[in-house]
Every structure is written in structure tokens, then in C-alpha cells.
Short mmCIF file of C-alpha atoms and ligand atoms in Angstrom, two decimals:
data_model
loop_
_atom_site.label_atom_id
_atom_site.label_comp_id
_atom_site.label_asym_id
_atom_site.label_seq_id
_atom_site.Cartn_x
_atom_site.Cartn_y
_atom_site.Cartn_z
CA UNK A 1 14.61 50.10 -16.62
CA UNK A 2 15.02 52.51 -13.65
CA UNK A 3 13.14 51.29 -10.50
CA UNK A 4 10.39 53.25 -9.71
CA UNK A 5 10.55 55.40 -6.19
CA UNK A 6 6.91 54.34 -5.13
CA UNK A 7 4.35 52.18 -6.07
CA UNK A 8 0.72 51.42 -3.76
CA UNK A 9 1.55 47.53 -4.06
CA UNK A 10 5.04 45.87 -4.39
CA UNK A 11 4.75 42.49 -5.40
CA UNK A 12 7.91 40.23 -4.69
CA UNK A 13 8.94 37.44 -7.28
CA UNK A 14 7.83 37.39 -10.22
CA UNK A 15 6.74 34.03 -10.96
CA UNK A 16 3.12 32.56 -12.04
CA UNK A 17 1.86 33.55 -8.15
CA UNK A 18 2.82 36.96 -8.54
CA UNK A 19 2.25 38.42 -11.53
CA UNK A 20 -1.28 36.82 -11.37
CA UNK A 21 -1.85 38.72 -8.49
CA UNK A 22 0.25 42.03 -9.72
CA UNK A 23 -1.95 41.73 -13.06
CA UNK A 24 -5.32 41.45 -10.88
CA UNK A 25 -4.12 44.55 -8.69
CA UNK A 26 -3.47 46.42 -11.00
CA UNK A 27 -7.04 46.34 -12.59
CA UNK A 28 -8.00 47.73 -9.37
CA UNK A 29 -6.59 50.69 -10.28
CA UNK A 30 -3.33 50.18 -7.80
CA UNK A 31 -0.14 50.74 -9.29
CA UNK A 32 2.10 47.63 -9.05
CA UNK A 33 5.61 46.87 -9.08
CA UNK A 34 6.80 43.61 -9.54
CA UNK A 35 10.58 42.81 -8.63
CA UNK A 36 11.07 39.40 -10.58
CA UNK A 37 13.81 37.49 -9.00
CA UNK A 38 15.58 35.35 -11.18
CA UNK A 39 13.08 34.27 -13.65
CA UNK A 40 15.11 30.96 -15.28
CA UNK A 41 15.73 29.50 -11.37
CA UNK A 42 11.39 30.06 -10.92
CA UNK A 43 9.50 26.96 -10.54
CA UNK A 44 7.04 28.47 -12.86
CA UNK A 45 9.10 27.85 -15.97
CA UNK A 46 10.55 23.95 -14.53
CA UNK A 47 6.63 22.87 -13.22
CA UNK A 48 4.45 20.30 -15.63
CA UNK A 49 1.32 22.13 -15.36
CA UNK A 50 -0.72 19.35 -14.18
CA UNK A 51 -3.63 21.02 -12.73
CA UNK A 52 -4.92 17.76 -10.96
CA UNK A 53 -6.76 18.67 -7.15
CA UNK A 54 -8.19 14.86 -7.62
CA UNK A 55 -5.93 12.72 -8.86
CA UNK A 56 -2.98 14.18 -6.74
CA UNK A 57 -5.19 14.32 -3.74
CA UNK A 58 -3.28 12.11 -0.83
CA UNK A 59 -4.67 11.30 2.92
CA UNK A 60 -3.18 13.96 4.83
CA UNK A 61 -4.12 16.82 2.96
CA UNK A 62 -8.00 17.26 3.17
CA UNK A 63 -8.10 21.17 4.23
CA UNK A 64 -5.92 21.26 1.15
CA UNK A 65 -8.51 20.09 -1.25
CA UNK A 66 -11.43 22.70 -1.06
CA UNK A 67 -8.82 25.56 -2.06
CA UNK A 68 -7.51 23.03 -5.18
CA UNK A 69 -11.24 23.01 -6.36
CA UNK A 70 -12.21 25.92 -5.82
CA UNK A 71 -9.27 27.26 -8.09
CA UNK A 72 -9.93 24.56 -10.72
CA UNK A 73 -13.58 26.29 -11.01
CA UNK A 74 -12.28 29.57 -11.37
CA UNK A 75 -9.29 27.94 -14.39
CA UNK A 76 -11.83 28.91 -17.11
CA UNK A 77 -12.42 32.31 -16.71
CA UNK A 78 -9.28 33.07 -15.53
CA UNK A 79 -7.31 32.35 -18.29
CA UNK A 80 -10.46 33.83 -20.71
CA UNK A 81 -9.79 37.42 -19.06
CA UNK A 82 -6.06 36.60 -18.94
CA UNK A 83 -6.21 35.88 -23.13
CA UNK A 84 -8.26 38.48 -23.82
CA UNK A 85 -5.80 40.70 -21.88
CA UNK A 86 -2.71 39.74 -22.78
CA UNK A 87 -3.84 38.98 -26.55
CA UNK A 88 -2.17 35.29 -26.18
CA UNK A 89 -3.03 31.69 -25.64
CA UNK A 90 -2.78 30.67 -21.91
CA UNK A 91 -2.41 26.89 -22.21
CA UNK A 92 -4.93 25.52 -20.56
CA UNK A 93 -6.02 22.43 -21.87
CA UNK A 94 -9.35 20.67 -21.09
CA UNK A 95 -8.08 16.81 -21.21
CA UNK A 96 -8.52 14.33 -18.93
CA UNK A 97 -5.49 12.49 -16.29
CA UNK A 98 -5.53 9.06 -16.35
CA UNK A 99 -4.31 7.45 -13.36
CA UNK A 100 -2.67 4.01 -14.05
CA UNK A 101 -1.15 1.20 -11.77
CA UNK A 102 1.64 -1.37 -13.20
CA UNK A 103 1.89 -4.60 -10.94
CA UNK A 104 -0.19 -6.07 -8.58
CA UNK A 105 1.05 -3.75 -5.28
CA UNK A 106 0.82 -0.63 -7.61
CA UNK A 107 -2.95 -1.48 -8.58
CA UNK A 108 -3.66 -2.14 -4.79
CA UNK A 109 -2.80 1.39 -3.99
CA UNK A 110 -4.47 3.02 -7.12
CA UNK A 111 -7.74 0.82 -5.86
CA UNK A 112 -7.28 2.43 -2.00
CA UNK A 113 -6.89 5.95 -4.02
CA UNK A 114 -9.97 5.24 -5.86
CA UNK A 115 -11.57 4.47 -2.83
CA UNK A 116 -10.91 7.74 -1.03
CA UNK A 117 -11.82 9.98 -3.81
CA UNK A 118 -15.16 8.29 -3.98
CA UNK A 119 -15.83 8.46 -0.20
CA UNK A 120 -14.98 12.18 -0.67
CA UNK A 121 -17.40 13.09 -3.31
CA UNK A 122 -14.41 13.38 -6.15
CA UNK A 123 -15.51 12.10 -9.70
CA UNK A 124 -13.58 9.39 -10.98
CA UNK A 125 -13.77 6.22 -13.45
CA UNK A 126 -12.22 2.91 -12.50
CA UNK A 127 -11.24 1.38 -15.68
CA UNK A 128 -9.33 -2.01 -16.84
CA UNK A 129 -6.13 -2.71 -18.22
CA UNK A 130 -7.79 -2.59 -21.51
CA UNK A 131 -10.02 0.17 -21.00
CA UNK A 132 -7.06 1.93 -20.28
CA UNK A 133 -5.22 1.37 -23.58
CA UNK A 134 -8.48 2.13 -25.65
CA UNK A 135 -8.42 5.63 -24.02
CA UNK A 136 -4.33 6.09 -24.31
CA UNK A 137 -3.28 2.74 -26.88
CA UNK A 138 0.63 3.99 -26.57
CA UNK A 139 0.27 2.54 -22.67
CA UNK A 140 2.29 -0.69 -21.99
CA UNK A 141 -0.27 -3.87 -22.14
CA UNK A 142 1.63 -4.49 -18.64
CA UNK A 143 -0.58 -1.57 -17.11
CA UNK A 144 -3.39 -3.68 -14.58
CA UNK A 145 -5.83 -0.73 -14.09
CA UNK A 146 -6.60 2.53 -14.11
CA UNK A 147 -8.54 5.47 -13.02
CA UNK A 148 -9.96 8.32 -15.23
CA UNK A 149 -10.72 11.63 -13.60
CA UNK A 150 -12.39 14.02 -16.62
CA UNK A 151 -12.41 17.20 -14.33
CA UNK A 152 -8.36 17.51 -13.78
CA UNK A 153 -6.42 19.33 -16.93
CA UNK A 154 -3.57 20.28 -17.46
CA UNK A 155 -2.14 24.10 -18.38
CA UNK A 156 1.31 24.48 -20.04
CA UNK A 157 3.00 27.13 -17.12
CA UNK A 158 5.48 28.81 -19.67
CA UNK A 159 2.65 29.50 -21.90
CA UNK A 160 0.22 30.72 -19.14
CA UNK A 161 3.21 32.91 -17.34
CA UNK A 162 4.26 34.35 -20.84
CA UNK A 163 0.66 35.89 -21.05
CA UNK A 164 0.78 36.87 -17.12
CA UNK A 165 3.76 39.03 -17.94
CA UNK A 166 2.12 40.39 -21.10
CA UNK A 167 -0.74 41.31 -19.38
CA UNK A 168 1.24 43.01 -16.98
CA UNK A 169 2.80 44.93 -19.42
CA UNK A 170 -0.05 45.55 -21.08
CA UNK A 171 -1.71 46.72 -17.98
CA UNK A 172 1.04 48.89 -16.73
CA UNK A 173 2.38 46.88 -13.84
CA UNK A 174 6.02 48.39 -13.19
CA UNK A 175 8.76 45.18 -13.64
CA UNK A 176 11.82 45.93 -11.29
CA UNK A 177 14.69 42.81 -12.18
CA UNK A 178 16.73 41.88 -9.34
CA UNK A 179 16.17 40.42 -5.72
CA UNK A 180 14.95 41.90 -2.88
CA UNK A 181 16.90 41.53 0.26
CA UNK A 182 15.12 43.49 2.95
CA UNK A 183 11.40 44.23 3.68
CA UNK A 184 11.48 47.69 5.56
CA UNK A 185 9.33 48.95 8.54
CA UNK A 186 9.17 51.41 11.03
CA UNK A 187 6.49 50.93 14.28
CA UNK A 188 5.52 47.76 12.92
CA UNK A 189 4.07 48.83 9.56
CA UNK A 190 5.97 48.08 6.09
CA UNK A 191 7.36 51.22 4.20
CA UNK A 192 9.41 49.68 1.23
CA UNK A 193 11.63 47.12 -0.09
CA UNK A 194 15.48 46.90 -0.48
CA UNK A 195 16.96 45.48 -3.61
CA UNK A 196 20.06 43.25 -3.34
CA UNK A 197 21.82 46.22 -5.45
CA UNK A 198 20.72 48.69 -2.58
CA UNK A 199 17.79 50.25 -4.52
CA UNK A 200 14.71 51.17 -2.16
CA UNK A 201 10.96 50.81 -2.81
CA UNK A 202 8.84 53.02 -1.26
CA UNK A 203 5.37 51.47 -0.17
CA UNK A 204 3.00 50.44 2.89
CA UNK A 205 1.90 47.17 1.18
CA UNK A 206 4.26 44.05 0.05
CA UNK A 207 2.81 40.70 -1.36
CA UNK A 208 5.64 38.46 -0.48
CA UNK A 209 5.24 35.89 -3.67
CA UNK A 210 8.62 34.45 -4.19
CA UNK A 211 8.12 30.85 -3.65
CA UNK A 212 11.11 28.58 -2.00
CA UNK A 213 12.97 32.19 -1.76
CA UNK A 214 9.86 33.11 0.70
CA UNK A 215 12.01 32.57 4.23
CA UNK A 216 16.08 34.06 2.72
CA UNK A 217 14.36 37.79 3.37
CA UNK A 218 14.87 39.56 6.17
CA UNK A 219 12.81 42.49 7.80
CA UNK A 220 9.77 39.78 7.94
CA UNK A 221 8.65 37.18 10.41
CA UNK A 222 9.71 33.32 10.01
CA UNK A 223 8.25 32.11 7.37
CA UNK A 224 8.21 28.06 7.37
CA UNK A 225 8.89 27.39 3.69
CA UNK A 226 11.74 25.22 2.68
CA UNK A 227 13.13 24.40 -1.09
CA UNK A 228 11.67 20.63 -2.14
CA UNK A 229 13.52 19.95 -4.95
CA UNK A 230 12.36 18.53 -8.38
CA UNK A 231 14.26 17.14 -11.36
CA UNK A 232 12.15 17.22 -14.54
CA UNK A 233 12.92 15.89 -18.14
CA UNK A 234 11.26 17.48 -21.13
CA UNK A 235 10.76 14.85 -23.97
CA UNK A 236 10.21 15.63 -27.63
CA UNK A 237 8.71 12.73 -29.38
CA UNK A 238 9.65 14.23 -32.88
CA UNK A 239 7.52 12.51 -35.46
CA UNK A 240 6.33 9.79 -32.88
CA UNK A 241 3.05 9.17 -31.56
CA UNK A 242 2.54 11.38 -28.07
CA UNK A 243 -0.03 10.93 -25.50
CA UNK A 244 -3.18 12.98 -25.59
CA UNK A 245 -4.15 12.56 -21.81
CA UNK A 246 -2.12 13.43 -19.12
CA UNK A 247 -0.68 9.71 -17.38
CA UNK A 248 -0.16 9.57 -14.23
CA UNK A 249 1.59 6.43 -12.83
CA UNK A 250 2.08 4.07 -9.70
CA UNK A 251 4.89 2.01 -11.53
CA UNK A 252 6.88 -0.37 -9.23
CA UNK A 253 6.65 1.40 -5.80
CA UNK A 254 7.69 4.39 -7.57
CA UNK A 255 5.60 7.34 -9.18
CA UNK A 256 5.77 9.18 -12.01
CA UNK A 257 4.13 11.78 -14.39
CA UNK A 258 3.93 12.58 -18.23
CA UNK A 259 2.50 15.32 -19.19
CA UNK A 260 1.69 16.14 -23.29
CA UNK A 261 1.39 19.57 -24.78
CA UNK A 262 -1.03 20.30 -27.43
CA UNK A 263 1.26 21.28 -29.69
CA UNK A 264 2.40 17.18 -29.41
CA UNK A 265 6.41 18.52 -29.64
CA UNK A 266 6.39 17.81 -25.99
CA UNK A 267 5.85 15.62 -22.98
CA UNK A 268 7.07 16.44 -19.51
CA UNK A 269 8.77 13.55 -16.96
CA UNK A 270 8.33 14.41 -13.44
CA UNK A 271 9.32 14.59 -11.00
CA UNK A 272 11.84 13.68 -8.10
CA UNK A 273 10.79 15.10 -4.51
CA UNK A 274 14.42 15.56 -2.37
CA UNK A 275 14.81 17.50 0.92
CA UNK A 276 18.17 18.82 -0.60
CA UNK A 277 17.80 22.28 0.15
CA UNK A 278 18.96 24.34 -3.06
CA UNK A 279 20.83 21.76 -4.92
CA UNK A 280 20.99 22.57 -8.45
CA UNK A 281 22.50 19.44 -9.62
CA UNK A 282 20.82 17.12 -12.34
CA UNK A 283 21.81 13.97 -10.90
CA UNK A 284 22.23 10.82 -13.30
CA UNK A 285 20.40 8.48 -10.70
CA UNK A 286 17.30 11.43 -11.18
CA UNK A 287 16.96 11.61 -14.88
CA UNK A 288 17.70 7.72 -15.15
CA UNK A 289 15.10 6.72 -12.92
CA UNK A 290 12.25 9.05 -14.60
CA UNK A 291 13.09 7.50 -18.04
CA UNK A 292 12.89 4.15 -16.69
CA UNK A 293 9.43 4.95 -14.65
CA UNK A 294 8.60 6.79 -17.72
CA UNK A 295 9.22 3.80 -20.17
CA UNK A 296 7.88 1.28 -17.97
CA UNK A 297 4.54 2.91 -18.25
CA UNK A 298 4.63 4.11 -21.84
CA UNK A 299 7.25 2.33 -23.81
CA UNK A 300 7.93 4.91 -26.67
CA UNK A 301 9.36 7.17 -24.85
CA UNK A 302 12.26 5.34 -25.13
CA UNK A 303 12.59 6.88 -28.79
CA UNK A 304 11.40 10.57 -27.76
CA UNK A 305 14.17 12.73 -28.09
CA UNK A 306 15.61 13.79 -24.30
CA UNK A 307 15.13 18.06 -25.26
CA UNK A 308 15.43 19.33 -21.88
CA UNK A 309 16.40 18.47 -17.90
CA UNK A 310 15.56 21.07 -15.11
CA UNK A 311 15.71 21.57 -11.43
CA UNK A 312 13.08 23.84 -9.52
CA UNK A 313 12.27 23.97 -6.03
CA UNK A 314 8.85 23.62 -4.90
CA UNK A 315 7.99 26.24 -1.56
CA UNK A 316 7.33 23.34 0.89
CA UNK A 317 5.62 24.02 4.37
CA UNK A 318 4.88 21.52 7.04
CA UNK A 319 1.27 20.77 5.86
CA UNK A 320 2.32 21.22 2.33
CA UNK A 321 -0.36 24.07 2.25
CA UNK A 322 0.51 27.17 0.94
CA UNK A 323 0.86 30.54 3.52
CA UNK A 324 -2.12 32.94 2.26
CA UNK A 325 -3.16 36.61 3.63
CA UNK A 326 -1.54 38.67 6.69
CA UNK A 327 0.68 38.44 9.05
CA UNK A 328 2.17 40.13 12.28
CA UNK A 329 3.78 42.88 10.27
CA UNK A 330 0.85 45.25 8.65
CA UNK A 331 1.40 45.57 5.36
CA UNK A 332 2.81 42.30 4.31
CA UNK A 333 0.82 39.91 2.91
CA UNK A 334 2.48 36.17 2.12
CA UNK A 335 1.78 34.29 -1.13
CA UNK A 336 3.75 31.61 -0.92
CA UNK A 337 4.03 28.02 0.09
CA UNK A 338 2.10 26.52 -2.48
CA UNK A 339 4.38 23.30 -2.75
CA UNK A 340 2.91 20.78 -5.14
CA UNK A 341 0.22 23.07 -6.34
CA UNK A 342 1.80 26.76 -7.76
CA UNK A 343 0.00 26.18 -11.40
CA UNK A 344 -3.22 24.91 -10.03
CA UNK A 345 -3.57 27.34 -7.19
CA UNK A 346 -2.22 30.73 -9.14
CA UNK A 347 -6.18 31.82 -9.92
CA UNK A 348 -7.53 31.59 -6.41
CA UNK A 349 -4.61 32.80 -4.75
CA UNK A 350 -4.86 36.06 -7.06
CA UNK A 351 -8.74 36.45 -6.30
CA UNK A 352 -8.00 36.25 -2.97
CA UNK A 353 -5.03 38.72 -2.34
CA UNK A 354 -6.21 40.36 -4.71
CA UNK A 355 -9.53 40.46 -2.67
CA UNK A 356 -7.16 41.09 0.99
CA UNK A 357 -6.31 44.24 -0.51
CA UNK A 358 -8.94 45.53 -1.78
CA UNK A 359 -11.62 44.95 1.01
CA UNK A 360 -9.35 43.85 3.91
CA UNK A 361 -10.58 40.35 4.34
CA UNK A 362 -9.91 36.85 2.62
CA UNK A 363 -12.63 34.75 0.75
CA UNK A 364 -13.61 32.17 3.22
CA UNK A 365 -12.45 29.61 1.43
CA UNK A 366 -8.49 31.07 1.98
CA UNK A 367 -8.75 31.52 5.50
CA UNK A 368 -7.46 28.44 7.06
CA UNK A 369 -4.36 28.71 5.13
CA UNK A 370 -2.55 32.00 6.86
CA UNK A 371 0.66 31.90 8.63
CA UNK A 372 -1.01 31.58 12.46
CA UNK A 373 -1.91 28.37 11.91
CA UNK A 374 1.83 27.61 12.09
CA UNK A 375 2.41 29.37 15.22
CA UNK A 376 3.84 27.45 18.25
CA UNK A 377 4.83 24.65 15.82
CA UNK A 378 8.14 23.86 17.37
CA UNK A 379 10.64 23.82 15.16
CA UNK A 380 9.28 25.39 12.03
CA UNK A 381 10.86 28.26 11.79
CA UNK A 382 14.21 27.17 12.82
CA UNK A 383 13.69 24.51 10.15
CA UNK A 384 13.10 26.93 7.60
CA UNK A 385 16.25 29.17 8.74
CA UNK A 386 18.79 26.31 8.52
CA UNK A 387 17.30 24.85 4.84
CA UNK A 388 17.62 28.17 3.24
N1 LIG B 1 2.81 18.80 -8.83
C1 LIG B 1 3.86 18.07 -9.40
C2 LIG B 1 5.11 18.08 -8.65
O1 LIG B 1 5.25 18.75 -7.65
O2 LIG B 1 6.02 17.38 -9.05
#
């Protein structure tokens, strides 16, 4: 496809964060490009799609949690517009997580969780070993306790980015492939992208939504988002029983995730969390140790067939908060950052860029989370340079 010349809105990356937000432009009657990286290296296709703002809620991230729920309340009717528009299932799927705890010092820390999600507010069930295995009976009998939490889901991301990029097709968003090297200014206002291969965007507005990628660009301020890398096993249990709830797991110090599919032809592991920078090695310590955290918790995963391993980098910042709205150049507006939390946060962060550009403010809800807050943070940025 030729690149286009011009375009009101140039989204970069092309992941679940920005063709959300391209697709939402775009019905405001913007035209869009989209220049879509490399899509196989996105941590949109390696992510679980746990969609879990309680049960993956920890102590130092409170500002954190208002934007998780306040996406979670708009899943619904996001992905009902998004299958209506794009003619194709989303994957969201309304189960419940199921927090569990395997010795002693495991179920002491899933009992201090439980305690700070109820001093917060956050709905959740403490339940027994055996109340455990009468909502998911293919947990070991070694599990001591658990905790239920109906309100987090789950939403399989290579199903619900496969209808993003429909609906962008559909809706006549403009898909440039290949990387962009250079945003462009002149007097401090943005005038157009430059593609790795030399080709030039025209345009006074950029949504920078490329993820781990978000600092490698130049032309923009430092942006304090480093690669966290994640090693993630895909399991197919064949003809075997799978889970129906999504398990999460304190299991010997250690913690780890399964996550079903509907379609029960798949459960992902996850995940390892290594400063590593961009290492794209799947190491044999990595997958080992999430089949052994794995079986520990549910034993027949020991028979699922190993289908797939993967390596994605999560866009880590120093409060593991992602970097929404404006910044010093005019015209550029970051969408990145969002760590842990890309599937859960892709509806509210396309509401409200979506809403930036459009009527030149965030929703209140967004506002703590732009790149100012990061400013005199010593050492950010130069953290951010050397990582990259
Ligand atoms: N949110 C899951 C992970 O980052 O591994």
C-alpha cells in the first residue's frame, strides 16, 4: 500500500492501544493513519488478556486503580460497538479469577491481599481449600485458600485486536507498515512523521502508541518507558479437561497465571517479569519454571500439549502507570506506558485520547497519568535512554 501524504491524526504502533484509539478517531470524522510497527514483536498478540484491576491490584499502585475500573466499566460496550463494527467476536469473556494460595506463607499473603481489597471497597470472596475446588475441581487438593473476585474477566487480545484492525478497515483508517523513526516539528509544533524507509507523513497531530518502542523515537521529549520483559507459554489441553475460571496463583514464593479461552483449545502460562531490556530469548529456566508453577497449582497441565512460547515486552514506567494526554511538544499526544495493564486499559485510554482530540481536554479520571508528573524525577529519562 502506498503511504498516504497527509492524514489529520497519525497514530504510531499499531497494537491493541492504537488502533482502539485510530478506530475511535476515525468515527469522529478524522482521517487516521496508523503506521503498525512490527505487529508479531507487539505485546498485544504475546499478553493473556486477563482483565483483572482487583485481583492484580498491589500496595503501591492506588492512583493506578480508579483508571483500571473505570475501563473495566466501559469493557461491555466497548467491545458491543467494536463487534457490531467490525462484524466479529471480540473475546471478552464474563468469568470470574480465582485467586489461590498453595502453602502456608503463600495463603498468608493471599489473606493480607484480601485484606486490602476489602479496606478499599473491591468485591471479593474468601473461600476454602475446598470451596476452591468445587468452583475449579481440576485445582491441586494442596491449594489452602482462595479468593474469588466475580467482577475481573478476562478478553482473548488476538481476538479483540483482530476486530480492532477490522474495524479499522472497515472504517477507513489508512494502515502504513513499517516503523517510524522521527517525529517532525518546526517552532515547537509537530508537522509529520518519518518512516524508517524515509517516507514522510504530513500532519499537526501524532498519538505516540507504540508501547516499549515509546522512548527509541527521536524528534520527541524523554519518554520514561523501558521494555519489562515477559515469557509466556500457550498450552493446548487437547481432549483434556481445561479450566473455566481464570487461576491466579501465589505458589511457593512464586506467582503465576493461567488463563482459559472459551473455545477450551487453550490456556495461557504467564508470565516472567525481567529488567532485560529487549531480550528475545526463551530461556529454559523461564518456560521450566512456569510449567512447574503451573503444575503445582493445577496438575493436568502436565498432559496439555506445550503449543506455543512467546516473549513481549511490557512499556514499563517508574510508577508502572501508563503516560496519557500532552506533552511539551503541541501536537503529540503519548499513549503509552501501560505496563501490566495494555488489554485492560485499551477502552479508556481510547475514550480519552480520543476525547484530547476532540475537545482539547482529558476525562478527569486520565489526568493524573500525563508525562509532567515525571518531571524532575532524576534519572528517568536517562534510564529510559540507556534500556532502549
Ligand atoms: N498482566 C499480566 C502480565 O503483565 O504478565
Amino acid at each position: 500500500m502506498t503511504a498516504p501524504q497527509t492524514a489529520d491524526v497519525v497514530v504510531v504502533g499499531g497494537g491493541l492501544i492504537g488502533t482502539a484509539i485510530a478506530w475511535r478517531l476515525r468515527l469522529t470524522g478524522r482521517s487516521v493513519a496508523v503506521v503498525t510497527g512490527e505487529r508479531s514483536a507487539a505485546a498485544s498478540r504475546v499478553a493473556a488478556g486477563m482483565l483483572a484491576p482487583v485481583t492484580e491490584t498491589t500496595y503501591t499502585e492506588g492512583p493506578l486503580l480508579g483508571l483500571n475500573q473505570a475501563s473495566m466499566a466501559q469493557y461491555g460496550t466497548f467491545v458491543a460497538e467494536l463487534e457490531d463494527c467490525a462484524g466479529q467476536p471480540a473475546g471478552l469473556r464474563r468469568v470470574p479469577t480465582l485467586s489461590v494460595a498453595g502453602n502456608a506463607d503463600d495463603a498468608a499473603q493471599l489473606a493480607a491481599l484480601a485484606g486490602y481489597l476489602e479496606r478499599l471497597g473491591l468485591e471479593s470472596v474468601r473461600l476454602t481449600s475446598r470451596e476452591c475446588r468445587r468452583y475449579e475441581p481440576l485445582l491441586s487438593p494442596t491449594i489452602r485458600s482462595g479468593l474469588l473476585v466475580a467482577g475481573d474477566w478476562s478478553c482473548d487480545n488476538r481476538l479483540l485486536w483482530a476486530a480492532l484492525i477490522e474495524a479499522c478497515r472497515r472504517t477507513g483508517v489508512v494502515e502504513v507498515p513499517g516503523f517510524a523513526h522521527q517525529i517532525s516539528s518546526g517552532k515547537g509544533q509537530v508537522d509529520g512523521v518519518v518512516l524508517g524507509d524515509g517516507t514522510q507523513l504530513a500532519t499537526s497531530q501524532v498519538v505516540l502508541a507504540n508501547g516499549a518502542w515509546a522512548a527509541q523515537l527521536s524528534g520527541t521529549p524523554p519518554i520514561p518507558v523501558r521494555p519489562v520483559k515477559g515469557q509466556i507459554l500457550r498450552l493446548d489441553p487437547v481432549r483434556l479437561p481445561a479450566p473455566s475460571l481464570t487461576i491466579r496463583a501465589f505458589t511457593s514464593g512464586h506467582e503465576v497465571y493461567l488463563v482459559p479461552r472459551e473455545s477450551g483449545r487453550e490456556v495461557v502460562v504467564g508470565a516472567t517479569v525481567e529488567e532485560l531490556g529487549f531480550d528475545p530469548r526463551v530461556t529454559a529456566g523461564g518456560v521450566y519454571e512456569l510449567l512447574r508453577d503451573a503444575r503445582q497449582v493445577l496438575p493436568v497441565t502436565a498432559e496439555y500439549a506445550l503449543s506455543e512460547t512467546s516473549v513481549g515486552y511490557r512499556p514499563g514506567t517508574p510508577d508502572n502507570a501508563p503516560i496519557l494526554g500532552p506533552c511539551e511538544l503541541t501536537g503529540l499526544v503519548l499513549a503509552t506506558g501501560h505496563y501490566r495493564n495494555g488489554v485492560l486499559l485499551t477502552p479508556v485510554t481510547a475514550t480519552a485520547i480520543t476525547q484530547l482530540i476532540e475537545h482539547g481536554s482529558l476525562p478527569e479520571v486520565a489526568t493524573g497519568f500525563t508525562l509532567d508528573r515525571f518531571a524532575g524525577l532524576p534519572g528517568a529519562a536517562e534510564l529510559t535512554r540507556e534500556r532502549a
